[in-house]
PDB file of C-alpha atoms in Angstrom:
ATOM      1  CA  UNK A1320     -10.688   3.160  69.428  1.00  0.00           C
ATOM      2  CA  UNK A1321      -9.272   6.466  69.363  1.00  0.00           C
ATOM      3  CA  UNK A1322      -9.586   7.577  73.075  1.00  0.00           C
ATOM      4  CA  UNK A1323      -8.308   4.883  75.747  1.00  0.00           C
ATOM      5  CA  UNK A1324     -11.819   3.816  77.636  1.00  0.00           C
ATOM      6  CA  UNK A1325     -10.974   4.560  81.011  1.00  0.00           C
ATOM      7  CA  UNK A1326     -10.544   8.202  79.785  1.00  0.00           C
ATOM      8  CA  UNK A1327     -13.756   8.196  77.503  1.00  0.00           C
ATOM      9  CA  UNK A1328     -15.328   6.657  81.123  1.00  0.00           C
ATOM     10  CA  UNK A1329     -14.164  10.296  83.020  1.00  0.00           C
ATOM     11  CA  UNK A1330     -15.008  12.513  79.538  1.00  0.00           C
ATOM     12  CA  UNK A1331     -18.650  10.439  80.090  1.00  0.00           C
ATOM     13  CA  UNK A1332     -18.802  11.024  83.847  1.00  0.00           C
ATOM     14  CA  UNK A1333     -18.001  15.252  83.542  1.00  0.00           C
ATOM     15  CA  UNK A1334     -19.678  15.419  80.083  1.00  0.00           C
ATOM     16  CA  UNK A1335     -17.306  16.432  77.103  1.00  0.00           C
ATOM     17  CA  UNK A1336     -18.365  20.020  76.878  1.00  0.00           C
ATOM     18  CA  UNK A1337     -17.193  20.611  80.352  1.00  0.00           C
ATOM     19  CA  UNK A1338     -13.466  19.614  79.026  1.00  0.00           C
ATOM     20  CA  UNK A1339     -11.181  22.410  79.328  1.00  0.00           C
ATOM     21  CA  UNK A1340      -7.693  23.454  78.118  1.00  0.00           C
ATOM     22  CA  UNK A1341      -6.084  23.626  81.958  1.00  0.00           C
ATOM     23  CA  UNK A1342      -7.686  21.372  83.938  1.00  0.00           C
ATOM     24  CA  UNK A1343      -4.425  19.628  85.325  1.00  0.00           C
ATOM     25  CA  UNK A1344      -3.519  18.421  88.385  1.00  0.00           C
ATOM     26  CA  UNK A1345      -0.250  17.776  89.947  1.00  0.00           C
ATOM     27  CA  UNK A1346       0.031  14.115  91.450  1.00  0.00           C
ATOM     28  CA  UNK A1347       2.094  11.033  91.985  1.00  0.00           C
ATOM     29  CA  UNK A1348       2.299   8.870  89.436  1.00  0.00           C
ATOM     30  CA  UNK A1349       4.407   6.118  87.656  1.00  0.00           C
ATOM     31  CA  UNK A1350       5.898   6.984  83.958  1.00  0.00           C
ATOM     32  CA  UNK A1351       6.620   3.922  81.492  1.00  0.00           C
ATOM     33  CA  UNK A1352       8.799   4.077  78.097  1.00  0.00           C
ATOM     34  CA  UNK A1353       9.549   1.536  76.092  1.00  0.00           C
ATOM     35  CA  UNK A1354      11.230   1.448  72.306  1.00  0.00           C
ATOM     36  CA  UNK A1355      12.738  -1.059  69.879  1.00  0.00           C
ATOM     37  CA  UNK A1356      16.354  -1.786  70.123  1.00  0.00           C
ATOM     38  CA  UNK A1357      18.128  -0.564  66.941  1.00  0.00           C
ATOM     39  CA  UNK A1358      14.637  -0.372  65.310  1.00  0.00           C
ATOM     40  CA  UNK A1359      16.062   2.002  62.771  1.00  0.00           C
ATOM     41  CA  UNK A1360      18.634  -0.318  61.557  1.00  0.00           C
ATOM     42  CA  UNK A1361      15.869  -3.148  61.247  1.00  0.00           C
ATOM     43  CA  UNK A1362      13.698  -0.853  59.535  1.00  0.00           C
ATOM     44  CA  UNK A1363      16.166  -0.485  56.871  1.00  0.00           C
ATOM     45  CA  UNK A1364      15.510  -3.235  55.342  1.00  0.00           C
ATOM     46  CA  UNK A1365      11.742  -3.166  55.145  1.00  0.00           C
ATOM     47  CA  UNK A1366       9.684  -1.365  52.549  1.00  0.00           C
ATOM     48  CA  UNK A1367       7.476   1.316  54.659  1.00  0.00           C
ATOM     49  CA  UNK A1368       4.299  -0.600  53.760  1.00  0.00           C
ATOM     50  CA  UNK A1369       6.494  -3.860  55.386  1.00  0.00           C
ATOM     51  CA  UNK A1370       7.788  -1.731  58.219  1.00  0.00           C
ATOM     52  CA  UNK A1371       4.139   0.197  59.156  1.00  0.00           C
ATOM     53  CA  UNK A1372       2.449  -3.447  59.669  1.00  0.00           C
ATOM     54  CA  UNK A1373       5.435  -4.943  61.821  1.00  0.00           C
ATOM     55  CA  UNK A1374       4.915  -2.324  64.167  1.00  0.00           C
ATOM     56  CA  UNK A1375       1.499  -2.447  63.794  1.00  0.00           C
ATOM     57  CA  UNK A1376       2.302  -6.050  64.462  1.00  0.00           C
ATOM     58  CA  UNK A1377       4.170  -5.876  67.770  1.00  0.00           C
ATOM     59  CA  UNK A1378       2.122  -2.763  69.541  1.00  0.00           C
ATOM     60  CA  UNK A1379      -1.029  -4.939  68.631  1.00  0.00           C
ATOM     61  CA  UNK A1380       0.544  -7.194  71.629  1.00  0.00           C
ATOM     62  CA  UNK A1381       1.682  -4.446  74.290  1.00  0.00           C
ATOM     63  CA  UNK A1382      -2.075  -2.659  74.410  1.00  0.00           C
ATOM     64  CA  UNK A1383      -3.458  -5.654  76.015  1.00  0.00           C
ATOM     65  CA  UNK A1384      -0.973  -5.973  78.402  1.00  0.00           C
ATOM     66  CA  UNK A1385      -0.931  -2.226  79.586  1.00  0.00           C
ATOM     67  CA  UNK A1386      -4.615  -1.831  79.833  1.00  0.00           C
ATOM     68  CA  UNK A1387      -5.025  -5.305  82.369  1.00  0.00           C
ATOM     69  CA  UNK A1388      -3.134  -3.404  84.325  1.00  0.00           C
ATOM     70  CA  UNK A1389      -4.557  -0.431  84.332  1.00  0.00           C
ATOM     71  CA  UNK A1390      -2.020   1.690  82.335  1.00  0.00           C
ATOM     72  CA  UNK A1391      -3.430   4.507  79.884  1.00  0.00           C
ATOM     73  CA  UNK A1392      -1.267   4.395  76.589  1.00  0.00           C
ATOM     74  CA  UNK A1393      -0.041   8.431  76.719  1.00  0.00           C
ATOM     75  CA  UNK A1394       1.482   7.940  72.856  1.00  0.00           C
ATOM     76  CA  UNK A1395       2.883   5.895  70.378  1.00  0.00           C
ATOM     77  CA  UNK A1396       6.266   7.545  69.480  1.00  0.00           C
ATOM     78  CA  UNK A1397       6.725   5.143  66.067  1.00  0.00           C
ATOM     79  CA  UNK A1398       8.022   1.789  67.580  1.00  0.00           C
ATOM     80  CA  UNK A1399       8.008   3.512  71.056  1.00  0.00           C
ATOM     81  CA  UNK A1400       5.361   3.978  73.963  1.00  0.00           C
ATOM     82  CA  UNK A1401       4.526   6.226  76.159  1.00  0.00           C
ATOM     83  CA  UNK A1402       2.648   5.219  78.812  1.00  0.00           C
ATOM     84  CA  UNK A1403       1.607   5.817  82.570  1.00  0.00           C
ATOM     85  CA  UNK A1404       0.420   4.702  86.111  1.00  0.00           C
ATOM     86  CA  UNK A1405      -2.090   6.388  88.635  1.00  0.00           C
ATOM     87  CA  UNK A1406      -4.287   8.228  86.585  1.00  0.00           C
ATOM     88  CA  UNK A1407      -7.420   8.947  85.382  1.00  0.00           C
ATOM     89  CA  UNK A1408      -7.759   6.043  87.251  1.00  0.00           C
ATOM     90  CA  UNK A1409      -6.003   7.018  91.178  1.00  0.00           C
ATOM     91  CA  UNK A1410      -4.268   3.371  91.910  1.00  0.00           C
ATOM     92  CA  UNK A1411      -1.911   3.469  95.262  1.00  0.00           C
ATOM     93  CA  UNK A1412       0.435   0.948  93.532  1.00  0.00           C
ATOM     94  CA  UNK A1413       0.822   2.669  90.260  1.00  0.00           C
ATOM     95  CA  UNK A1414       4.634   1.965  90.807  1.00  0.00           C
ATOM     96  CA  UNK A1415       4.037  -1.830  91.004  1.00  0.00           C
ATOM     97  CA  UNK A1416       1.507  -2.299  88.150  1.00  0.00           C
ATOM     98  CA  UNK A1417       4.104  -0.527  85.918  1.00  0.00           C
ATOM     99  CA  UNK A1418       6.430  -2.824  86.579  1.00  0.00           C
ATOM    100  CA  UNK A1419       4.519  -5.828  86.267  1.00  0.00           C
ATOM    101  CA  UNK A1420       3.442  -4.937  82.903  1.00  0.00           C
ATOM    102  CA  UNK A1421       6.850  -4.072  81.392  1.00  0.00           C
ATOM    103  CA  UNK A1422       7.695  -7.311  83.008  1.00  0.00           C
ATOM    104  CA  UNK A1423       4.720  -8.918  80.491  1.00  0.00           C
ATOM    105  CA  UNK A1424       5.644  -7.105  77.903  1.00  0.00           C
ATOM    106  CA  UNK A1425       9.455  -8.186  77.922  1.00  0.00           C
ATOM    107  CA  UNK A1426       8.457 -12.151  78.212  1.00  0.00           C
ATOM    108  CA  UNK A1427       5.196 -11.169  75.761  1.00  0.00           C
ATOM    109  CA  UNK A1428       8.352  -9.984  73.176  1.00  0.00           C
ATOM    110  CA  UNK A1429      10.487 -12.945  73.758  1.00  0.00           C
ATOM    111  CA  UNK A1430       7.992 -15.135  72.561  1.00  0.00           C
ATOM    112  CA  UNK A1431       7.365 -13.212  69.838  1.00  0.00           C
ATOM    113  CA  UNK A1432      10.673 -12.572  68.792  1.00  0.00           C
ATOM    114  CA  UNK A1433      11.347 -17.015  68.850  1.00  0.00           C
ATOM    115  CA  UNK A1434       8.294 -16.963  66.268  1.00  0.00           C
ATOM    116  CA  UNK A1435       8.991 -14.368  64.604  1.00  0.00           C
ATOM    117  CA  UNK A1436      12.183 -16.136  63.781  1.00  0.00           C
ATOM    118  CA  UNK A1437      10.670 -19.331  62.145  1.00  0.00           C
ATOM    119  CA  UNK A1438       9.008 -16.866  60.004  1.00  0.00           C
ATOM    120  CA  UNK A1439      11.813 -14.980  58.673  1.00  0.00           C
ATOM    121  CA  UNK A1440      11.296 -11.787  60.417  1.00  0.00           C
ATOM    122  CA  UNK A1441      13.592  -9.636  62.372  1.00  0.00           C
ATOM    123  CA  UNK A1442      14.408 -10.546  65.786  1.00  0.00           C
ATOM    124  CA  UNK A1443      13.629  -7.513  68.208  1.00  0.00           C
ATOM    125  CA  UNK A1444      14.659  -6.752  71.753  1.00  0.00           C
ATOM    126  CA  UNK A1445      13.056  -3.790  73.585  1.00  0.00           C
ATOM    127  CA  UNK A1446      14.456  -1.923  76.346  1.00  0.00           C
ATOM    128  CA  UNK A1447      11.922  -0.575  78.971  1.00  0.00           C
ATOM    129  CA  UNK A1448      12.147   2.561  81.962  1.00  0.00           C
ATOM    130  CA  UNK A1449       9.675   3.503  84.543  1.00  0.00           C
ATOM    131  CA  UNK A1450       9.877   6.626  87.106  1.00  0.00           C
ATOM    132  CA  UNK A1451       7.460   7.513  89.846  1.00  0.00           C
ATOM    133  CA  UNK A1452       7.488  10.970  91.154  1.00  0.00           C
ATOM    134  CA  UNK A1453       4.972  14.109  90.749  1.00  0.00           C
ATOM    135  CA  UNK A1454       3.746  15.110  87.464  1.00  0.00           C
ATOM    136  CA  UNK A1455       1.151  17.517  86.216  1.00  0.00           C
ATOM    137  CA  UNK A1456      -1.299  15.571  84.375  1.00  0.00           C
ATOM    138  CA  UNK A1457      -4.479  17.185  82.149  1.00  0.00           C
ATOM    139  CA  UNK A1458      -5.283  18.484  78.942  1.00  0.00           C
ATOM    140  CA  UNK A1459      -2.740  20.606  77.286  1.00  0.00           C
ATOM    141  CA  UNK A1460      -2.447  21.860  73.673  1.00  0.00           C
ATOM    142  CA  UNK A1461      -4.438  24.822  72.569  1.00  0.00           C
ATOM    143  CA  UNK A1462      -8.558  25.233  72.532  1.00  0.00           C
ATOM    144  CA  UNK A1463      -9.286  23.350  68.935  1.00  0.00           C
ATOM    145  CA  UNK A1464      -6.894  20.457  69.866  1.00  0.00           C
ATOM    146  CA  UNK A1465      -6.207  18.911  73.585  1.00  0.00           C
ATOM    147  CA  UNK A1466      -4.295  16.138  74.569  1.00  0.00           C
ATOM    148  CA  UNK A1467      -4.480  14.226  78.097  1.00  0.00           C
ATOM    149  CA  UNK A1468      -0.965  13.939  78.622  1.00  0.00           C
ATOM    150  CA  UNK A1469       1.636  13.931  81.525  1.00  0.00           C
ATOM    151  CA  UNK A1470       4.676  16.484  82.024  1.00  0.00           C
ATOM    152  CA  UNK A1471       7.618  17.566  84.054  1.00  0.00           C
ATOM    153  CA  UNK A1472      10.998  16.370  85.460  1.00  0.00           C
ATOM    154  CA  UNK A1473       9.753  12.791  86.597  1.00  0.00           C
ATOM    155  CA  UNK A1474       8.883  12.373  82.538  1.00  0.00           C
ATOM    156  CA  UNK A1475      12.174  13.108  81.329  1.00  0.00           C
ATOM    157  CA  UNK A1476      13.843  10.904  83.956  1.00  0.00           C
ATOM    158  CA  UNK A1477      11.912   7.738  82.977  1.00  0.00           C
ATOM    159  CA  UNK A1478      12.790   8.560  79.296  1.00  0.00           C
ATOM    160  CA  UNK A1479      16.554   8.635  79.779  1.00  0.00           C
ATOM    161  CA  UNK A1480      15.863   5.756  81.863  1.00  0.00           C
ATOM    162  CA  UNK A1481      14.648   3.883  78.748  1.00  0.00           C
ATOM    163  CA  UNK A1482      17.550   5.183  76.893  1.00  0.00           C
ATOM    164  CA  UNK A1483      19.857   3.838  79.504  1.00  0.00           C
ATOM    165  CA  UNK A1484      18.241   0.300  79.366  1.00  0.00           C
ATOM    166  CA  UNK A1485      19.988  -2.344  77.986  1.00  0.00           C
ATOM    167  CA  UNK A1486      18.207  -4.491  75.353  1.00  0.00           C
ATOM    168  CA  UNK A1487      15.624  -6.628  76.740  1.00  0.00           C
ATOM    169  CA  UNK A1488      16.290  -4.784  80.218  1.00  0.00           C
ATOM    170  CA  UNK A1489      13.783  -3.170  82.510  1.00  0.00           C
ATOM    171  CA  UNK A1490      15.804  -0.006  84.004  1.00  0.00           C
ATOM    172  CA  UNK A1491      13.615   1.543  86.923  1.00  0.00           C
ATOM    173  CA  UNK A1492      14.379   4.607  89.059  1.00  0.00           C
ATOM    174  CA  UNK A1493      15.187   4.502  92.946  1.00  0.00           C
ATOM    175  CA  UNK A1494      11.677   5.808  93.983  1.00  0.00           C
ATOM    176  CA  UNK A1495       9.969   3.328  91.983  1.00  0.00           C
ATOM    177  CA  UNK A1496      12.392   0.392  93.720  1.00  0.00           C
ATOM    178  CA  UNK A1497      11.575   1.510  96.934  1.00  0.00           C
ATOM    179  CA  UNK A1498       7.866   0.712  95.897  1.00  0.00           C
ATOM    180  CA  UNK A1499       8.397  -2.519  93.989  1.00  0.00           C
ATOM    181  CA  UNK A1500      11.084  -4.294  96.461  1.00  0.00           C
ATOM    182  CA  UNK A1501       8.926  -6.113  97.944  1.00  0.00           C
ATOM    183  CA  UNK A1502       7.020  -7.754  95.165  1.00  0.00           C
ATOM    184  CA  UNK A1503      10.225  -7.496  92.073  1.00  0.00           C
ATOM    185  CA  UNK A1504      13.544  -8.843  92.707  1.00  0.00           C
ATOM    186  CA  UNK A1505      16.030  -5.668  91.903  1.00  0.00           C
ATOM    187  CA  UNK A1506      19.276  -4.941  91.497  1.00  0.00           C
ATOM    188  CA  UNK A1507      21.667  -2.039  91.753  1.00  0.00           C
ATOM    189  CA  UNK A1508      22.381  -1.054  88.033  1.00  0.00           C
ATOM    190  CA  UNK A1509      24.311   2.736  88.122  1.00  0.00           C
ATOM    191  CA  UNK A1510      24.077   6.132  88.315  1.00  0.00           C
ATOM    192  CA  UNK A1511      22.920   8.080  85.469  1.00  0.00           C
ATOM    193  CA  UNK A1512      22.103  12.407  84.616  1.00  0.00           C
ATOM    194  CA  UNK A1513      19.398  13.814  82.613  1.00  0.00           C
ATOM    195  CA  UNK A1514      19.669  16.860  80.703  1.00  0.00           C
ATOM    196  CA  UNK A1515      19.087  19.740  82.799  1.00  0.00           C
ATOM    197  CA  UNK A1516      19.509  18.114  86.114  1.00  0.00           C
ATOM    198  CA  UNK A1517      22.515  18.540  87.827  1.00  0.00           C
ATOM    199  CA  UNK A1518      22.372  15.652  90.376  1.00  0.00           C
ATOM    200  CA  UNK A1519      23.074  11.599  88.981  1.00  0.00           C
ATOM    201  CA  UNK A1520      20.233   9.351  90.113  1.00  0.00           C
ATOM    202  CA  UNK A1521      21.039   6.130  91.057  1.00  0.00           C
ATOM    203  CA  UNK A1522      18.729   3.096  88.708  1.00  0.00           C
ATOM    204  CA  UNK A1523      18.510  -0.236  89.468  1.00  0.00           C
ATOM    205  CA  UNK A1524      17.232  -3.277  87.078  1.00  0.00           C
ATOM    206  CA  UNK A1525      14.239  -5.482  87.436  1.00  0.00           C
ATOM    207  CA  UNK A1526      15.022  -8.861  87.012  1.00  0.00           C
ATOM    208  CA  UNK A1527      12.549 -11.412  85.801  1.00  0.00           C
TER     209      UNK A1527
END
């Protein structure tokens, strides 16, 4: 419960004790983030008790939906996620499994949100950005606590992406619509910087 399986599977395969602080890799790989639209403002009116089990509530729904396809769930940022493509498990269409499941989780949401309704609980809208491009991937931290994690540029893009998103919107990158054209109708949606890089990247928008 506390370790996704496919990376208990790998920990299993090498044996634990072999686990070291360094062992990363530099790869390909698709980055997903997703958050709560205004989230703050809902959670205003909520007690914390109220607010812990409606998020408890609605990430209950997106695990599911990110492990079918093969995602591993990086971290959960409060009402955010973290999560990405292509490894421990090496997939050749990372780029097209994270976009089908932010896809599912979008249309998993507006169902939720039209029962959620009848119940007398807040309406939410999430807003959703994927990247593909090279990462380093392995454990990082320091030697009494590790975490399997992801970093670099290509991380930071696919966050602003998600900041850039509009609510209920799936905002992807140009490398990952080169992968997904084929499968994902897409349209052109802007340019956009991130902090620290000096060139705009163009985004596009999945529509579904």
């Amino acid at each position: 419960r506390f370790v996704p399986k496919q990376l208990l599977t790998n920990l299993k395969k090498d044996s634990i004790l072999d686990v070291k602080l360094g062992d990363q890799i530099q790869k390909e790989m698709s980055i997903l983030f997703s958050d709560i639209r205004s989230f703050t403002t809902l959670s205003e009116s909520m007690t914390p008790e109220e607010n812990f089990k409606f998020v408890n509530s609605y990430l209950k729904h997106m695990g599911p939906l990110v492990r079918e396809n093969n995602g591993y769930i990086d971290k959960f940022i409060g009402d955010g996620l973290m999560i990405f493509f292509g490894d421990p498990l090496d997939q050749d269409d990372h780029a097209v499994r994270a976009v089908k499941a932010a896809v599912e989780m979008q249309l998993v949401v507006r169902e939720l949100r039209q029962r959620w309704q009848t119940l007398g609980r807040l309406p939410i809208k999430i807003r959703i950005g994927i990247n593909t491009g090279d990462v380093v991937v392995g454990n990082m931290g320091s030697d009494k606590q590790m975490d399997y994690t992801v970093l670099g540029k290509n991380v930071n893009i696919a966050a602003r992406l998600e900041a850039n998103a509009p609510p209920e919107g799936i905002l992807i990158s140009e490398s990952v619509s080169n992968y997904v054209k084929d499968f994902a109708e897409v349209k052109f949606a802007g340019k956009i910087t991130v902090k620290g890089i000096e060139e705009e990247f163009n985004t596009y928008e999945v529509e579904y």
